[in-house]
Amino acid sequence: MNQEVLSFFDRNPEAFFLYEAFWKRVLAEMGDVTVKVQKTQIAFANRYNFAFVSFLPVRKAKERPKVYIVITFGLGRQVESPRIDAAVEPYPGRFTHHVLISRPDEIDSELMEWVREAGAFSAGKR
C-alpha cells in the first residue's frame, strides 16, 4: 500500500477497509496487477485497465450507505444481476458495470469471477 492510495481515501477514510479487502483479493487471485491512483478512481491493470474503485454515486443519496466503494469493471457481455447497480455499453460489445460495496463479505466469489473475467477481457483487447 502506498501513500497515493492512502491519500485517495483522505475524504472517505472509513471506506479504506473495503478497498483493502478488494485489493488483497485481486492480488491474491490475479497475481501481477498494477494499481494506478487517479484523481477520481483507483485503476487495476494488467495490459490495460480492467477494474476501478471509486465513490461514483451509482445510487440516489438516500439509497447509498454511509460507507461504500464502487467497483467498476468491463466485460464483453452484459451481466444480469441484482448486484449490478448500473451497466452501460460505451462501445459495441463492451459493457461497463458498477457494483456498490458496503461490506467486506460483498467482495465474494461472484464479484471476483466478474473481475477475473474483466482482466481476461482486458488482456485480450487489440
N, CA, C and O of each residue as an XYZ file, in Angstrom:
504
protein
N       0.849     -1.166      0.000
C       0.000      0.000      0.000
C       0.898      1.234      0.000
O       1.849      1.309      0.778
N       0.605      2.193     -0.861
C       1.462      3.380     -0.908
C       0.707      4.631     -0.461
O      -0.502      4.594     -0.232
N       1.424      5.714     -0.346
C       0.851      6.970      0.154
C      -0.222      7.516     -0.780
O      -1.189      8.121     -0.317
N      -0.070      7.316     -2.085
C      -1.084      7.787     -3.034
C      -2.442      7.144     -2.749
O      -3.472      7.818     -2.761
N      -2.432      5.841     -2.493
C      -3.680      5.140     -2.183
C      -4.265      5.677     -0.884
O      -5.459      5.965     -0.810
N      -3.442      5.811      0.122
C      -3.927      6.326      1.401
C      -4.488      7.734      1.240
O      -5.504      8.063      1.852
N      -3.850      8.560      0.436
C      -4.326      9.923      0.197
C      -5.667      9.934     -0.528
O      -6.497     10.811     -0.286
N      -5.884      8.969     -1.411
C      -7.157      8.875     -2.128
C      -8.320      8.766     -1.138
O      -9.419      9.254     -1.404
N      -8.071      8.129     -0.009
C      -9.119      7.908      0.983
C      -9.164      9.000      2.057
O      -9.863      8.843      3.058
N      -8.443     10.088      1.869
C      -8.479     11.184      2.841
C      -9.898     11.698      3.073
O     -10.266     12.017      4.204
N     -10.693     11.779      2.009
C     -12.053     12.323      2.165
C     -13.054     11.272      2.643
O     -14.140     11.622      3.104
N     -12.705      9.999      2.541
C     -13.567      8.895      2.992
C     -12.730      7.827      3.688
O     -12.691      6.687      3.225
N     -12.067      8.163      4.777
C     -11.151      7.200      5.400
C     -11.846      5.935      5.911
O     -11.231      4.870      5.968
N     -13.108      6.046      6.277
C     -13.815      4.872      6.789
C     -14.072      3.826      5.698
O     -14.415      2.687      6.016
N     -13.916      4.184      4.433
C     -14.106      3.231      3.330
C     -12.825      2.487      2.967
O     -12.853      1.556      2.163
N     -11.715      2.890      3.550
C     -10.437      2.275      3.196
C     -10.439      0.767      3.423
O      -9.861      0.034      2.621
N     -11.073      0.281      4.495
C     -11.071     -1.157      4.775
C     -11.745     -1.950      3.661
O     -11.380     -3.103      3.429
N     -12.715     -1.366      2.969
C     -13.363     -2.042      1.839
C     -12.380     -2.147      0.668
O     -12.257     -3.200      0.042
N     -11.688     -1.049      0.383
C     -10.680     -1.066     -0.669
C      -9.597     -2.091     -0.364
O      -9.196     -2.863     -1.236
N      -9.129     -2.092      0.874
C      -8.051     -3.006      1.252
C      -8.463     -4.465      1.058
O      -7.663     -5.279      0.598
N      -9.695     -4.793      1.403
C     -10.191     -6.164      1.213
C     -10.223     -6.521     -0.271
O      -9.850     -7.630     -0.655
N     -10.670     -5.574     -1.109
C     -10.717     -5.818     -2.550
C      -9.304     -5.948     -3.109
O      -9.014     -6.883     -3.855
N      -8.434     -5.023     -2.753
C      -7.052     -5.021     -3.235
C      -6.356     -6.340     -2.906
O      -5.713     -6.940     -3.767
N      -6.486     -6.783     -1.663
C      -5.838     -8.042     -1.262
C      -6.379     -9.219     -2.060
O      -5.625    -10.106     -2.460
N      -7.671     -9.226     -2.286
C      -8.271    -10.346     -3.028
C      -7.816    -10.330     -4.490
O      -7.503    -11.382     -5.048
N      -7.775     -9.167     -5.106
C      -7.315     -9.063     -6.501
C      -5.871     -9.550     -6.614
O      -5.555    -10.342     -7.502
N      -5.006     -9.091     -5.738
C      -3.602     -9.505     -5.802
C      -3.453    -11.000     -5.561
O      -2.649    -11.654     -6.224
N      -4.213    -11.547     -4.624
C      -4.119    -12.975     -4.315
C      -4.621    -13.838     -5.472
O      -4.062    -14.900     -5.742
N      -5.661    -13.389     -6.146
C      -6.292    -14.222     -7.179
C      -5.809    -13.935     -8.586
O      -5.963    -14.776     -9.472
N      -5.225    -12.759     -8.811
C      -4.867    -12.391    -10.182
C      -3.378    -12.165    -10.373
O      -2.923    -11.991    -11.503
N      -2.619    -12.165     -9.300
C      -1.173    -12.059     -9.435
C      -0.679    -10.703     -9.854
O      -0.896     -9.716     -9.150
N      -0.016    -10.634    -10.994
C       0.682     -9.437    -11.443
C      -0.295     -8.375    -11.938
O      -0.671     -8.355    -13.110
N      -0.693     -7.503    -11.034
C      -1.638     -6.433    -11.344
C      -1.003     -5.115    -10.926
O      -0.395     -5.015     -9.860
N      -1.149     -4.117    -11.769
C      -0.654     -2.778    -11.473
C      -1.807     -1.948    -10.918
O      -2.929     -2.011    -11.421
N      -1.520     -1.175     -9.880
C      -2.510     -0.289     -9.281
C      -2.093      1.144     -9.577
O      -0.968      1.544     -9.276
N      -3.013      1.926    -10.174
C      -2.729      3.308    -10.528
C      -3.762      4.208     -9.869
O      -4.961      4.080    -10.120
N      -3.295      5.112     -9.032
C      -4.195      6.059     -8.386
C      -4.400      7.244     -9.319
O      -3.443      7.878     -9.764
N      -5.661      7.528     -9.604
C      -6.011      8.668    -10.428
C      -6.818      9.647     -9.578
O      -7.056      9.387     -8.399
N      -7.233     10.752    -10.153
C      -7.916     11.776     -9.363
C      -9.232     11.270     -8.765
O      -9.518     11.532     -7.597
N     -10.031     10.552     -9.548
C     -11.354     10.146     -9.085
C     -11.517      8.643     -8.909
O     -12.584      8.175     -8.510
N     -10.476      7.892     -9.200
C     -10.582      6.440     -9.083
C      -9.207      5.803     -8.948
O      -8.177      6.423     -9.216
N      -9.228      4.553     -8.527
C      -8.014      3.740     -8.479
C      -8.199      2.647     -9.512
O      -9.179      1.903     -9.465
N      -7.263      2.545    -10.445
C      -7.370      1.590    -11.545
C      -6.498      0.365    -11.284
O      -5.382      0.473    -10.776
N      -7.026     -0.788    -11.638
C      -6.297     -2.051    -11.598
C      -6.070     -2.462    -13.048
O      -7.003     -2.488    -13.850
N      -4.818     -2.782    -13.375
C      -4.487     -3.057    -14.771
C      -3.602     -4.278    -14.899
O      -2.806     -4.590    -14.014
N      -3.759     -4.964    -16.022
C      -2.786     -5.944    -16.474
C      -2.152     -5.269    -17.689
O      -1.300     -4.396    -17.527
N      -2.537     -5.640    -18.856
C      -2.085     -4.906    -20.041
C      -2.826     -3.564    -20.138
O      -2.244     -2.540    -20.495
N      -4.099     -3.597    -19.817
C      -4.957     -2.413    -19.802
C      -5.723     -2.376    -18.487
O      -5.747     -3.361    -17.749
N      -6.347     -1.242    -18.193
C      -7.193     -1.146    -17.008
C      -8.385     -2.092    -17.154
O      -9.005     -2.163    -18.215
N      -8.694     -2.809    -16.088
C      -9.835     -3.724    -16.151
C     -10.809     -3.559    -14.992
O     -11.948     -4.017    -15.086
N     -10.398     -2.925    -13.910
C     -11.290     -2.696    -12.774
C     -10.903     -1.384    -12.102
O      -9.754     -0.946    -12.165
N     -11.881     -0.776    -11.465
C     -11.681      0.521    -10.837
C     -12.410      0.560     -9.505
O     -13.445     -0.083     -9.330
N     -11.859      1.319     -8.571
C     -12.518      1.596     -7.301
C     -12.743      3.106     -7.250
O     -11.831      3.891     -7.512
N     -13.963      3.497     -6.909
C     -14.294      4.920     -6.844
C     -15.408      5.138     -5.830
O     -15.840      4.214     -5.141
N     -15.855      6.374     -5.759
C     -17.005      6.736     -4.934
C     -18.141      7.215     -5.839
O     -18.944      8.061     -5.444
N     -18.200      6.675     -7.035
C     -19.219      7.042     -8.012
C     -20.611      6.915     -7.388
O     -20.917      5.885     -6.788
N     -21.453      7.931     -7.515
C     -22.788      7.858     -6.916
C     -23.763      7.066     -7.801
O     -24.605      7.650     -8.482
N     -23.642      5.754     -7.783
C     -24.466      4.915     -8.653
C     -25.886      4.718     -8.138
O     -26.732      4.158     -8.834
N     -26.143      5.176     -6.924
C     -27.489      5.151     -6.350
C     -27.836      6.551     -5.866
O     -26.953      7.375     -5.631
N     -29.127      6.809     -5.720
C     -29.554      8.069     -5.135
C     -28.983      8.170     -3.730
O     -28.794      7.156     -3.059
N     -28.710      9.387     -3.285
C     -28.057      9.607     -1.991
C     -28.778      8.898     -0.854
O     -28.124      8.319      0.012
N     -30.080      8.927     -0.833
C     -30.811      8.305      0.272
C     -30.754      6.776      0.227
O     -31.078      6.115      1.214
N     -30.347      6.215     -0.905
C     -30.239      4.763     -1.060
C     -28.808      4.250     -0.888
O     -28.572      3.042     -0.886
N     -27.857      5.175     -0.745
C     -26.458      4.781     -0.566
C     -26.142      4.635      0.911
O     -26.577      5.454      1.721
N     -25.390      3.602      1.272
C     -24.940      3.504      2.665
C     -23.924      4.615      2.955
O     -23.374      5.224      2.037
N     -23.692      4.861      4.220
C     -22.745      5.913      4.612
C     -21.333      5.576      4.141
O     -20.610      6.448      3.661
N     -20.947      4.322      4.279
C     -19.604      3.875      3.897
C     -19.730      2.899      2.730
O     -20.417      1.882      2.827
N     -19.062      3.221      1.633
C     -19.119      2.346      0.458
C     -17.977      2.678     -0.494
O     -17.341      3.728     -0.401
N     -17.742      1.746     -1.411
C     -16.928      1.984     -2.598
C     -17.715      1.423     -3.769
O     -18.624      0.613     -3.587
N     -17.369      1.852     -4.954
C     -17.967      1.291     -6.163
C     -16.857      0.603     -6.937
O     -15.802      1.182     -7.195
N     -17.116     -0.636     -7.297
C     -16.181     -1.392     -8.129
C     -16.757     -1.416     -9.536
O     -17.892     -1.840     -9.755
N     -15.957     -0.956    -10.476
C     -16.356     -0.875    -11.874
C     -15.467     -1.815    -12.675
O     -14.258     -1.883    -12.452
N     -16.076     -2.538    -13.608
C     -15.306     -3.447    -14.458
C     -15.971     -3.529    -15.823
O     -17.166     -3.269    -15.961
N     -15.186     -3.893    -16.826
C     -15.681     -4.004    -18.193
C     -15.637     -5.432    -18.689
O     -14.677     -6.165    -18.451
N     -16.703     -5.815    -19.386
C     -16.798     -7.164    -19.953
C     -17.291     -7.098    -21.394
O     -17.775     -6.061    -21.849
N     -17.165     -8.187    -22.087
C     -17.670     -8.301    -23.447
C     -19.127     -8.718    -23.497
O     -19.655     -9.028    -24.565
N     -19.767     -8.725    -22.354
C     -21.189     -9.094    -22.254
C     -21.804     -8.298    -21.112
O     -21.097     -7.807    -20.232
N     -23.125     -8.178    -21.133
C     -23.809     -7.509    -20.038
C     -24.211     -8.533    -18.987
O     -24.863     -9.531    -19.295
N     -23.819     -8.279    -17.754
C     -24.183     -9.154    -16.637
C     -25.565     -8.746    -16.146
O     -25.832     -7.568    -15.906
N     -26.433     -9.731    -16.004
C     -27.769     -9.508    -15.442
C     -27.738    -10.021    -14.012
O     -27.720    -11.230    -13.782
N     -27.733     -9.111    -13.057
C     -27.698     -9.476    -11.644
C     -28.255     -8.313    -10.832
O     -28.031     -7.153    -11.179
N     -28.973     -8.609     -9.764
C     -29.450     -7.526     -8.901
C     -28.302     -6.786     -8.209
O     -28.505     -5.692     -7.683
N     -27.129     -7.355     -8.205
C     -25.962     -6.708     -7.592
C     -25.390     -5.594     -8.463
O     -24.692     -4.715     -7.957
N     -25.670     -5.618     -9.743
C     -25.162     -4.607    -10.664
C     -26.033     -3.356    -10.521
O     -27.227     -3.382    -10.817
N     -25.422     -2.269    -10.065
C     -26.175     -1.021     -9.894
C     -26.409     -0.309    -11.215
O     -27.429      0.358    -11.389
N     -25.487     -0.443    -12.133
C     -25.629      0.178    -13.446
C     -24.736     -0.567    -14.427
O     -23.660     -1.048    -14.072
N     -25.205     -0.653    -15.667
C     -24.415     -1.246    -16.748
C     -24.693     -0.444    -18.018
O     -25.845     -0.179    -18.362
N     -23.629     -0.068    -18.700
C     -23.761      0.684    -19.941
C     -22.869      0.045    -20.998
O     -21.910     -0.660    -20.684
N     -23.206      0.306    -22.247
C     -22.413     -0.203    -23.365
C     -21.776      0.998    -24.079
O     -22.338      1.504    -25.050
N     -20.602      1.458    -23.605
C     -19.998      2.646    -24.212
C     -19.482      2.402    -25.632
O     -19.385      3.335    -26.430
N     -19.154      1.156    -25.941
C     -18.719      0.758    -27.274
C     -19.432     -0.540    -27.605
O     -19.750     -1.312    -26.701
N     -19.688     -0.798    -28.875
C     -20.342     -2.061    -29.218
C     -19.571     -3.266    -28.674
O     -18.372     -3.411    -28.916
N     -20.265     -4.116    -27.946
C     -19.647     -5.320    -27.412
C     -18.787     -5.109    -26.185
O     -18.074     -6.025    -25.775
N     -18.833     -3.927    -25.585
C     -18.077     -3.637    -24.358
C     -19.030     -3.020    -23.340
O     -19.594     -1.949    -23.566
N     -19.195     -3.703    -22.234
C     -20.141     -3.276    -21.208
C     -19.398     -2.900    -19.931
O     -18.557     -3.655    -19.443
N     -19.716     -1.731    -19.401
C     -19.153     -1.264    -18.146
C     -20.186     -1.484    -17.052
O     -21.337     -1.068    -17.183
N     -19.772     -2.140    -15.973
C     -20.654     -2.481    -14.852
C     -20.176     -1.806    -13.578
O     -18.975     -1.677    -13.344
N     -21.132     -1.376    -12.755
C     -20.821     -0.734    -11.476
C     -21.516     -1.504    -10.355
O     -22.717     -1.770    -10.415
N     -20.739     -1.855     -9.337
C     -21.264     -2.588     -8.183
C     -20.902     -1.819     -6.919
O     -19.724     -1.573     -6.656
N     -21.900     -1.441     -6.144
C     -21.662     -0.753     -4.885
C     -21.384     -1.789     -3.802
O     -22.123     -2.762     -3.649
N     -20.315     -1.564     -3.060
C     -19.878     -2.474     -1.994
C     -19.884     -1.701     -0.674
O     -19.277     -0.635     -0.569
N     -20.571     -2.245      0.329
C     -20.596     -1.578      1.633
C     -20.131     -2.485      2.771
O     -19.999     -2.050      3.915
N     -19.883     -3.761      2.433
C     -19.404     -4.715      3.449
C     -18.344     -5.614      2.809
O     -18.455     -5.950      1.630
N     -17.320     -6.008      3.567
C     -16.273     -6.866      3.004
C     -16.809     -8.193      2.459
O     -16.250     -8.723      1.499
N     -17.870     -8.738      3.043
C     -18.396    -10.016      2.556
C     -19.025     -9.904      1.169
O     -19.306    -10.923      0.538
N     -19.251     -8.675      0.683
C     -19.752     -8.493     -0.681
C     -18.639     -8.651     -1.718
O     -18.911     -8.736     -2.916
N     -17.403     -8.689     -1.264
C     -16.264     -8.960     -2.146
C     -16.099    -10.472     -2.144
O     -15.164    -11.019     -1.560
N     -17.025    -11.121     -2.809
C     -17.163    -12.574     -2.754
C     -16.757    -13.223     -4.069
O     -16.263    -12.554     -4.977
N     -16.966    -14.513     -4.163
C     -16.541    -15.257     -5.352
C     -17.272    -14.798     -6.612
O     -16.687    -14.810     -7.695
N     -18.523    -14.399     -6.493
C     -19.255    -13.928     -7.671
C     -18.626    -12.650     -8.221
O     -18.361    -12.553     -9.419
N     -18.389    -11.673     -7.351
C     -17.761    -10.427     -7.779
C     -16.373    -10.693     -8.350
O     -16.016    -10.152     -9.397
N     -15.605    -11.512     -7.677
C     -14.248    -11.787     -8.143
C     -14.245    -12.552     -9.466
O     -13.316    -12.402    -10.260
N     -15.259    -13.359     -9.708
C     -15.372    -14.030    -11.009
C     -15.544    -12.992    -12.111
O     -14.930    -13.113    -13.171
N     -16.367    -11.978    -11.877
C     -16.543    -10.904    -12.858
C     -15.249    -10.124    -13.045
O     -14.895     -9.771    -14.170
N     -14.543     -9.853    -11.954
C     -13.290     -9.092    -12.035
C     -12.222     -9.897    -12.789
O     -11.493     -9.342    -13.611
N     -12.133    -11.190    -12.510
C     -11.172    -12.033    -13.256
C     -11.535    -12.062    -14.743
O     -10.658    -11.990    -15.604
N     -12.830    -12.169    -15.038
C     -13.286    -12.148    -16.437
C     -12.936    -10.813    -17.077
O     -12.526    -10.775    -18.238
N     -13.090     -9.717    -16.342
C     -12.728     -8.394    -16.847
C     -11.235     -8.310    -17.148
O     -10.824     -7.718    -18.145
N     -10.425     -8.914    -16.265
C      -8.980     -8.936    -16.503
C      -8.633     -9.693    -17.778
O      -7.795     -9.248    -18.563
N      -9.273    -10.827    -17.979
C      -9.040    -11.611    -19.207
C      -9.538    -10.866    -20.436
O      -8.880    -10.864    -21.476
N     -10.703    -10.232    -20.316
C     -11.262     -9.457    -21.429
C     -10.326     -8.308    -21.786
O     -10.057     -8.065    -22.962
N      -9.837     -7.613    -20.787
C      -8.926     -6.500    -20.992
C      -7.617     -6.962    -21.647
O      -7.129     -6.333    -22.586
N      -7.068     -8.044    -21.152
C      -5.795     -8.553    -21.679
C      -5.923     -8.974    -23.137
O      -4.932     -8.968    -23.868
N      -7.126     -9.340    -23.574
C      -7.333     -9.793    -24.929
C      -7.665     -8.690    -25.920
O      -7.835     -8.961    -27.109
N      -7.759     -7.439    -25.449
C      -8.073     -6.323    -26.354
C      -6.952     -6.108    -27.350
O      -5.787     -6.393    -27.073
N      -7.317     -5.610    -28.491
C      -6.329     -5.304    -29.533
C      -6.096     -3.839    -29.622
O      -5.297     -3.390    -30.443
